[in-house]
CSV table of C-alpha atoms and ligand atoms in Angstrom, one decimal:
chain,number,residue,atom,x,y,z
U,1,UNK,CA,19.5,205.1,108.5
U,2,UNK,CA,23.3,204.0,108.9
U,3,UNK,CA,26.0,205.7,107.2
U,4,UNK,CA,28.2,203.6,105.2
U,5,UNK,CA,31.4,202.3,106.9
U,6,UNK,CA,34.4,200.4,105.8
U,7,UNK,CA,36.1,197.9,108.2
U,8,UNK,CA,39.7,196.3,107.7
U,9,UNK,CA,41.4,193.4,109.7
U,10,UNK,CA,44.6,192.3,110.5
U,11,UNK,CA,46.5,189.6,112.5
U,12,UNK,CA,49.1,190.1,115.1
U,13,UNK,CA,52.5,188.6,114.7
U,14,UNK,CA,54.7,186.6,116.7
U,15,UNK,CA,58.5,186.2,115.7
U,16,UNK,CA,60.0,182.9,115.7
U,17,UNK,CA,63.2,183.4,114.7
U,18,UNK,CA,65.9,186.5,114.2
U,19,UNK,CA,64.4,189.5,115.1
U,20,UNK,CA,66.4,192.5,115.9
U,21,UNK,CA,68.9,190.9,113.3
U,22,UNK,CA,66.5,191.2,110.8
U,23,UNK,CA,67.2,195.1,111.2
U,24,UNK,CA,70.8,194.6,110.5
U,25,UNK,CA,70.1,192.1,107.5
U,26,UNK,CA,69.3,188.7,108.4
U,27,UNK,CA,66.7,186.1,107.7
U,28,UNK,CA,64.2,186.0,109.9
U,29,UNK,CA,60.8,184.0,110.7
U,30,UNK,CA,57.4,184.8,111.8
U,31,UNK,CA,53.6,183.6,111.7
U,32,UNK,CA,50.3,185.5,112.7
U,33,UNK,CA,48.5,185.0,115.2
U,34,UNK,CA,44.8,184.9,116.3
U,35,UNK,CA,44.3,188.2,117.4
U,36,UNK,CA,43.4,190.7,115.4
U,37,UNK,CA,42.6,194.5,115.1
U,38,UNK,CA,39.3,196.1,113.3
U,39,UNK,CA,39.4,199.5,112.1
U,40,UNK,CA,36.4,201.4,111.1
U,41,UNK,CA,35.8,204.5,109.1
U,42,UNK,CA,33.4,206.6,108.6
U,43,UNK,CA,32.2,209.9,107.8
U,44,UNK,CA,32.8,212.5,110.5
U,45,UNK,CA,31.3,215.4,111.7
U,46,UNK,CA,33.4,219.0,111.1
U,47,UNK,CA,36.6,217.4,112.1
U,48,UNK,CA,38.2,213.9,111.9
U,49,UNK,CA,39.2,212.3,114.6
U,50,UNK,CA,40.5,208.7,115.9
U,51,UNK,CA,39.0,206.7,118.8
U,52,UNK,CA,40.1,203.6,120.3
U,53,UNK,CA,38.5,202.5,123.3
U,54,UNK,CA,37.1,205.7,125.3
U,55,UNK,CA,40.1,208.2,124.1
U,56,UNK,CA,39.7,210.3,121.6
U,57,UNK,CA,41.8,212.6,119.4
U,58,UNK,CA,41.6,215.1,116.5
U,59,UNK,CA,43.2,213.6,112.9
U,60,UNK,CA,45.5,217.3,112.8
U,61,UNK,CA,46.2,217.4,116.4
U,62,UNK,CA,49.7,216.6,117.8
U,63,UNK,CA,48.9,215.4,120.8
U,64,UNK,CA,51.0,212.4,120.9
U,65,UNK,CA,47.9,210.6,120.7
U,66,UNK,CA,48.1,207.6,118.2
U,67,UNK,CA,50.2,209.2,116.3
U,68,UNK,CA,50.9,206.5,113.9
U,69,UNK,CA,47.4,206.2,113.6
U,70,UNK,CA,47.1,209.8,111.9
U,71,UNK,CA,50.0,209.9,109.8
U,72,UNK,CA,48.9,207.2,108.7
U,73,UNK,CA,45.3,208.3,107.9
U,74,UNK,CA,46.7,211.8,106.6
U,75,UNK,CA,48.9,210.1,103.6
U,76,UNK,CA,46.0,208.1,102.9
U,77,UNK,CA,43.5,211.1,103.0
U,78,UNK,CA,46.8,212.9,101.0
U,79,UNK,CA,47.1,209.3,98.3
U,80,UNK,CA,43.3,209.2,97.9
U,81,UNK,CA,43.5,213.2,96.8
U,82,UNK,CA,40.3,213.7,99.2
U,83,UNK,CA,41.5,215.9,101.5
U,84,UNK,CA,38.6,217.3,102.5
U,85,UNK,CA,37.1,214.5,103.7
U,86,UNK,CA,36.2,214.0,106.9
U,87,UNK,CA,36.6,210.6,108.9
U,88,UNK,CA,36.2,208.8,111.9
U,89,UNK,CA,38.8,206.1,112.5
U,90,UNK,CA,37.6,203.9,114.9
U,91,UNK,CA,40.0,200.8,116.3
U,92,UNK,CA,39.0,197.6,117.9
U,93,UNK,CA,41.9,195.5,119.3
U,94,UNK,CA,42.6,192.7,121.5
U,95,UNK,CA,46.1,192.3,120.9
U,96,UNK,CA,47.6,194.6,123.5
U,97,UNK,CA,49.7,197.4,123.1
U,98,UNK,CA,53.5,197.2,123.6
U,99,UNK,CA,53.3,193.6,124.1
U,100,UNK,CA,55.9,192.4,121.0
U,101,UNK,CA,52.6,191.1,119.3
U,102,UNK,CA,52.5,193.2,116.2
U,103,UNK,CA,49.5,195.8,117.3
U,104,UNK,CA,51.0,198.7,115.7
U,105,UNK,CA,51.5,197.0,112.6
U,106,UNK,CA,48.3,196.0,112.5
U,107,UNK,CA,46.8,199.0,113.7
U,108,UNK,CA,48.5,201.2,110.6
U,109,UNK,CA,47.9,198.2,108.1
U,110,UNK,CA,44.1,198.1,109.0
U,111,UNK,CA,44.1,202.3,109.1
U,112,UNK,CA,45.2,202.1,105.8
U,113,UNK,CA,43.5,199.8,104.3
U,114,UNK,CA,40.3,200.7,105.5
U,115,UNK,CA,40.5,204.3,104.9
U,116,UNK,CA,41.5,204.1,101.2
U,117,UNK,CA,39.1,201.7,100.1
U,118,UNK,CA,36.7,204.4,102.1
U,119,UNK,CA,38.1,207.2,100.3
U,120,UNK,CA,37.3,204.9,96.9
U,121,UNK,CA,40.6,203.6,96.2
U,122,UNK,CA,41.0,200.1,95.5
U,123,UNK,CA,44.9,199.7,96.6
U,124,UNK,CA,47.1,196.9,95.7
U,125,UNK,CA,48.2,195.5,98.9
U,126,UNK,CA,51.9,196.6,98.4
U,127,UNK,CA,51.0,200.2,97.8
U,128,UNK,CA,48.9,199.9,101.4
U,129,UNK,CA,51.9,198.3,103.1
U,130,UNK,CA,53.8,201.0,101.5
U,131,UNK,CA,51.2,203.5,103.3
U,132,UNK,CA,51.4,201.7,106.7
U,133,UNK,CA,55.3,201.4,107.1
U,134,UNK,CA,55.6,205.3,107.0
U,135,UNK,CA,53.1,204.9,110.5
U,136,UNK,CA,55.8,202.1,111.7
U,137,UNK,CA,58.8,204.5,111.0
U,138,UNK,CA,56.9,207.0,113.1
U,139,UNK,CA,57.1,204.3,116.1
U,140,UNK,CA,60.0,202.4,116.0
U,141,UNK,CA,62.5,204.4,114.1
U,142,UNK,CA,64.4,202.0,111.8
U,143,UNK,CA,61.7,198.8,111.2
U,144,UNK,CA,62.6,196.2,109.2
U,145,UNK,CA,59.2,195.9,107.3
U,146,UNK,CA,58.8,192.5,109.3
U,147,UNK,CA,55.7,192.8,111.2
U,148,UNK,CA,54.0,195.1,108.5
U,149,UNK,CA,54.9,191.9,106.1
U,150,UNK,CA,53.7,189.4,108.6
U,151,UNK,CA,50.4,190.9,109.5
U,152,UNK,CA,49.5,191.8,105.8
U,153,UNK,CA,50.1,188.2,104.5
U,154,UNK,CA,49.5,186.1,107.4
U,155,UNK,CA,50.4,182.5,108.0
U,156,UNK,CA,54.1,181.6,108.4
U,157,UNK,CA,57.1,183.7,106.6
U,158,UNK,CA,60.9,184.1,106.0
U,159,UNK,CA,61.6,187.6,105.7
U,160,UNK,CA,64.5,189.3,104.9
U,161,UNK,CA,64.9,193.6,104.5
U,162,UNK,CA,66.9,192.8,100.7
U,163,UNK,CA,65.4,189.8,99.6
U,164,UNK,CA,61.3,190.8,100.9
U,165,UNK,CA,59.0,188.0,102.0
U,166,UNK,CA,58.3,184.3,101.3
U,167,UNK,CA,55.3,182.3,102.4
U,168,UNK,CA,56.3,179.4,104.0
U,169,UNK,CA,53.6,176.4,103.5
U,170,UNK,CA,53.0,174.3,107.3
U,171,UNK,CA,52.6,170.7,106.7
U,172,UNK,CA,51.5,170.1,110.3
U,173,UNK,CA,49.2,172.1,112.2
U,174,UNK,CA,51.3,174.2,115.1
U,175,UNK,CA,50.4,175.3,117.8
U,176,UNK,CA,52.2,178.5,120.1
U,177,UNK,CA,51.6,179.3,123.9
U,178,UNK,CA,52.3,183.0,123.9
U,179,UNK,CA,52.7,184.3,127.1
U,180,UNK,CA,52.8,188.2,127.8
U,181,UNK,CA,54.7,189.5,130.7
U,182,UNK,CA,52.4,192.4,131.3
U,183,UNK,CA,55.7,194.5,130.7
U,184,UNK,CA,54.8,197.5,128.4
U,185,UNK,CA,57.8,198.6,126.5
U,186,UNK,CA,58.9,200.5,123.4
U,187,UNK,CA,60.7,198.6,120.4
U,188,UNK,CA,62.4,201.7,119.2
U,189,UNK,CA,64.0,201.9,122.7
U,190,UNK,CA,65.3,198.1,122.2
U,191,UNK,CA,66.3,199.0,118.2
U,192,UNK,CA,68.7,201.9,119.9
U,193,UNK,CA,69.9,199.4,122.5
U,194,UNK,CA,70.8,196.9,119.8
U,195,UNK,CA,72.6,199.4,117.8
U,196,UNK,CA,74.6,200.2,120.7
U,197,UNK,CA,75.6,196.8,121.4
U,198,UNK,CA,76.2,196.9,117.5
U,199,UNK,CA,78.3,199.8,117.6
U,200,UNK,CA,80.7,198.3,120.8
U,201,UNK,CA,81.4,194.8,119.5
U,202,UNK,CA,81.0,194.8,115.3
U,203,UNK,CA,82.7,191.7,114.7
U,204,UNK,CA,80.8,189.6,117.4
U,205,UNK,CA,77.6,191.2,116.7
U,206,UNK,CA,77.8,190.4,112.6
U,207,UNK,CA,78.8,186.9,113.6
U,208,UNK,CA,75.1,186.8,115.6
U,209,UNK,CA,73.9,188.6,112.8
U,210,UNK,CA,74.9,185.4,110.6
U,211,UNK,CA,74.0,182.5,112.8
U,212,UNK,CA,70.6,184.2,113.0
U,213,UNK,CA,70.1,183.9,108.8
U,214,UNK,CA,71.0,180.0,109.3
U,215,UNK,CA,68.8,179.6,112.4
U,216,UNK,CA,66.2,181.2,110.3
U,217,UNK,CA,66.9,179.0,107.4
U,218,UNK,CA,67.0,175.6,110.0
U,219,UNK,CA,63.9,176.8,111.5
U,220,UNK,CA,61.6,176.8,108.2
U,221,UNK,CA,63.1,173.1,107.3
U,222,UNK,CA,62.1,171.8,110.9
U,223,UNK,CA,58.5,173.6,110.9
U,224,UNK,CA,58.5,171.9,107.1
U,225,UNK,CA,59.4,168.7,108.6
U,226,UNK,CA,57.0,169.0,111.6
U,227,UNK,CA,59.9,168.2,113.9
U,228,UNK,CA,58.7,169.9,117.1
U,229,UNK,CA,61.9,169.3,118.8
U,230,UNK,CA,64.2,170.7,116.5
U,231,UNK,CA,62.0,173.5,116.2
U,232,UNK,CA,62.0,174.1,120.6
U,233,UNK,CA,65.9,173.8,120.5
U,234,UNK,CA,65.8,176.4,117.8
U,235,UNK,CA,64.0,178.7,119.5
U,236,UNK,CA,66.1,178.0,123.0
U,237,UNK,CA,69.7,179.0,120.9
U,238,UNK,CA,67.3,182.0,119.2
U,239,UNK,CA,66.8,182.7,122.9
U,240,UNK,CA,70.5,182.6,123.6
U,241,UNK,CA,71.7,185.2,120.9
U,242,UNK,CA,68.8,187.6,122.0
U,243,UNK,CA,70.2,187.5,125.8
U,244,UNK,CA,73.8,188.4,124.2
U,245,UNK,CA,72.4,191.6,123.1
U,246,UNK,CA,70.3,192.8,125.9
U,247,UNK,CA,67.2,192.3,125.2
U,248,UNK,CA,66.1,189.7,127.8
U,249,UNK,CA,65.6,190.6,131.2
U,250,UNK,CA,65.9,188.5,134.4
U,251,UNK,CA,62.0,188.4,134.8
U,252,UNK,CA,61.5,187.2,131.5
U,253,UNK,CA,64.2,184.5,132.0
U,254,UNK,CA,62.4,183.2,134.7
U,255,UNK,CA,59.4,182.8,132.7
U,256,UNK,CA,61.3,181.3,130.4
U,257,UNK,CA,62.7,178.7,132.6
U,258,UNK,CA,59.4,177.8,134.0
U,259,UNK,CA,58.0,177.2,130.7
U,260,UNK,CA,61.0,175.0,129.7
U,261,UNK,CA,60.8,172.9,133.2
U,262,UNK,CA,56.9,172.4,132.9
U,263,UNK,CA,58.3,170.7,129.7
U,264,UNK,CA,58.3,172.8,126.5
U,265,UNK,CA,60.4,172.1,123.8
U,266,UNK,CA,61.7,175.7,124.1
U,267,UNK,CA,60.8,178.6,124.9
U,268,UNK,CA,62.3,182.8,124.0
U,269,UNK,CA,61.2,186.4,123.7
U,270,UNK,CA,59.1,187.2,120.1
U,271,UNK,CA,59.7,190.6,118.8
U,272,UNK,CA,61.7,193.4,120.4
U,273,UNK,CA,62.0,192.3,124.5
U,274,UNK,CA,62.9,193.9,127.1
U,275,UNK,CA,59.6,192.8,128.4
U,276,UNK,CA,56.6,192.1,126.1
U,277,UNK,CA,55.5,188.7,125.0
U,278,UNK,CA,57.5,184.9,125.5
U,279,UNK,CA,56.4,182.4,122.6
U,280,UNK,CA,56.5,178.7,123.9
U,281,UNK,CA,56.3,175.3,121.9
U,282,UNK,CA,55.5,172.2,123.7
U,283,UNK,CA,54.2,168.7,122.7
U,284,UNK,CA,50.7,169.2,121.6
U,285,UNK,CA,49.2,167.1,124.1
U,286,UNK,CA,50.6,169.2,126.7
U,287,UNK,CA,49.9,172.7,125.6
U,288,UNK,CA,46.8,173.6,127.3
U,289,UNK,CA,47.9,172.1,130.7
U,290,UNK,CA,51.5,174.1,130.2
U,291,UNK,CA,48.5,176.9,129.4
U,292,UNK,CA,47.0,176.4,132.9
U,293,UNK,CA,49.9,176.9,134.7
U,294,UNK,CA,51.3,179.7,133.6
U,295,UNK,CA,48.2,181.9,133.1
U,296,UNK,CA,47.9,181.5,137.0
U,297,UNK,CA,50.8,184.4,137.2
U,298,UNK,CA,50.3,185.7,133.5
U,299,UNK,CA,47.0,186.0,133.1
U,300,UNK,CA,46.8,187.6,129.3
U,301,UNK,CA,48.5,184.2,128.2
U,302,UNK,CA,46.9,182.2,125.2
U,303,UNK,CA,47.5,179.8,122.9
U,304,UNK,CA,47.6,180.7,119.1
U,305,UNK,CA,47.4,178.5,115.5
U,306,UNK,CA,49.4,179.9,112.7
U,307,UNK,CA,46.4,181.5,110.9
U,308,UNK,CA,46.7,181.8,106.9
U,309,UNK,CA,44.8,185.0,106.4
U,310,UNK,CA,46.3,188.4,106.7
U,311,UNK,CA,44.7,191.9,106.6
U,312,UNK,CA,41.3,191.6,105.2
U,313,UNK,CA,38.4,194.4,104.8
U,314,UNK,CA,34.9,192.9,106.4
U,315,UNK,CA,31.4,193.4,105.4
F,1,LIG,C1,59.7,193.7,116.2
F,1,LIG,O1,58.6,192.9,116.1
F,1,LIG,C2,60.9,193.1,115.5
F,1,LIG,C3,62.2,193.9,115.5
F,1,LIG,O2,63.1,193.0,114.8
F,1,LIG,C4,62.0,195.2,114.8
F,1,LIG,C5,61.8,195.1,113.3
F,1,LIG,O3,62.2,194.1,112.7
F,1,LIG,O4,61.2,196.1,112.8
F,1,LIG,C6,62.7,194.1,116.9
């Protein structure tokens, strides 16, 4: 006999364009990506309790334990009015954690999506994002609602924290070479850095702010266009503005300098930096040998499609 279980998908995210901006206001673009997380629920014994891998941890317990996780599960235990109810939240990832690649937003989306529906609540999708950003605030402190949006919907987006999210059709197939520099980091640490920067040079940093919206804006009329180029230079003056407010490091602008001299089109940090994940774009013919190369020191390297579906519940 097998006790019922819901499971919940959702996609990674890389950024393309205008992150950490898109905390102060500006546009910004981003895509999924091919990894996903699966969470499971199901009934639990006495106590409910979240496991990922081999750890372990009580739902009520504050051990610092995937705490996002449970405040997550809670407000949807709490939203459901079930509270009684006993679960097991069970996560399956292969996006790693701390990498820039979306997993916490992912993680929370899936946690609330699959524990409502399991809880027998049919949520719109806003009213689970709604549920998962309270899990994000939890982790990085002020989001923007970017990856949350990004992982939810999938495929490719122009987000802005006033004017929300809109899908952005790809006439070409695209292709990404993300590389991850093994560098675990925190993005509410980077958010507090940015600030700071914010804070000692206002009138340079809303002028970054600004070029970031029309980068974002350029960026979404190249990827329309399919002009791979345009779209590498792009990403090499994204790269630029993201160095200007400490969020690249030395090792990571090595990696990017490899990429660009083993020919990509460009090459800059997705999500928050200061270590994390690179995204790439080269001619398509070259990816995989660009692929080669650099996985021989950065291993965890792949090479991602832009994939239309977002967070989904499985059979
Ligand atoms: C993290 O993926 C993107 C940041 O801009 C933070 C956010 O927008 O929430 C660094």
């Amino acid at each position: 006999l097998s006790l019922p279980t819901v499971t919940a998908s959702a996609p990674g995210k890389i950024i393309i364009v205008g992150e950490h901006f898109v905390v102060h206001g500006a546009y910004a673009v981003a895509a999924a990506i091919d990894r996903r997380v699966r969470v499971t629920v199901s009934e639990a014994g006495r106590n409910s309790f979240v496991t990922s891998g081999n750890r372990s941890s009580l739902l009520f317990k504050n051990d610092g334990q995937f705490s996002a996780v449970k405040a997550v599960a809670r407000k949807a235990i709490q939203d459901c009015g079930k509270p009684s109810q006993s679960l097991r939240v069970k996560i399956a990832s292969n996006i790693p954690s701390g990498s820039g690649l979306g997993s916490s937003a992912a993680v929370v989306l899936a946690t609330a999506a699959a524990c409502s529906k399991f809880l027998g609540q049919n949520f719109e999708k806003a009213k689970i994002a709604e549920i998962a950003l309270l899990g994000e605030r939890l982790v990085h402190g002020n989001p923007s609602g970017i990856d949350i949006e990004s992982s939810l919907a999938g495929g490719l987006l122009l987000f802005n924290r006033n004017a929300g999210m809109k899908p952005i059709p790809i006439a070409q197939a695209m292709r990404l070479l993300v590389v991850y520099s093994g560098k675990k980091r925190r993005t509410a640490d980077l958010i507090m850095k940015v600030a700071m920067r914010k804070r000692q040079f206002p009138s340079f940093f809303e002028s970054l702010t600004r070029s970031a919206s029309f980068l974002s804006l350029d960026m979404v009329d190249a990827i329309a266009a399919g002009d791979l180029p345009k779209v590498g230079a792009l990403m090499n003056v994204s790269q630029t503005s993201l160095s200007w407010i400490g969020v690249s490091t030395a090792y990571l602008d090595r990696i990017i300098e490899s990429l660009c001299e083993g020919g990509a089109y460009g090459a800059k940090v997705t999500g928050a930096g200061g270590g994390g994940s690179i995204i790439a774009l080269a001619k398509p013919e070259e990816t995989e040998q660009l692929l080669d190369t650099i996985s021989k020191k950065y291993p965890e390297s792949f090479i991602t499609s832009i994939p239309q579906e977002g967070l989904r519940w499985e059979d």
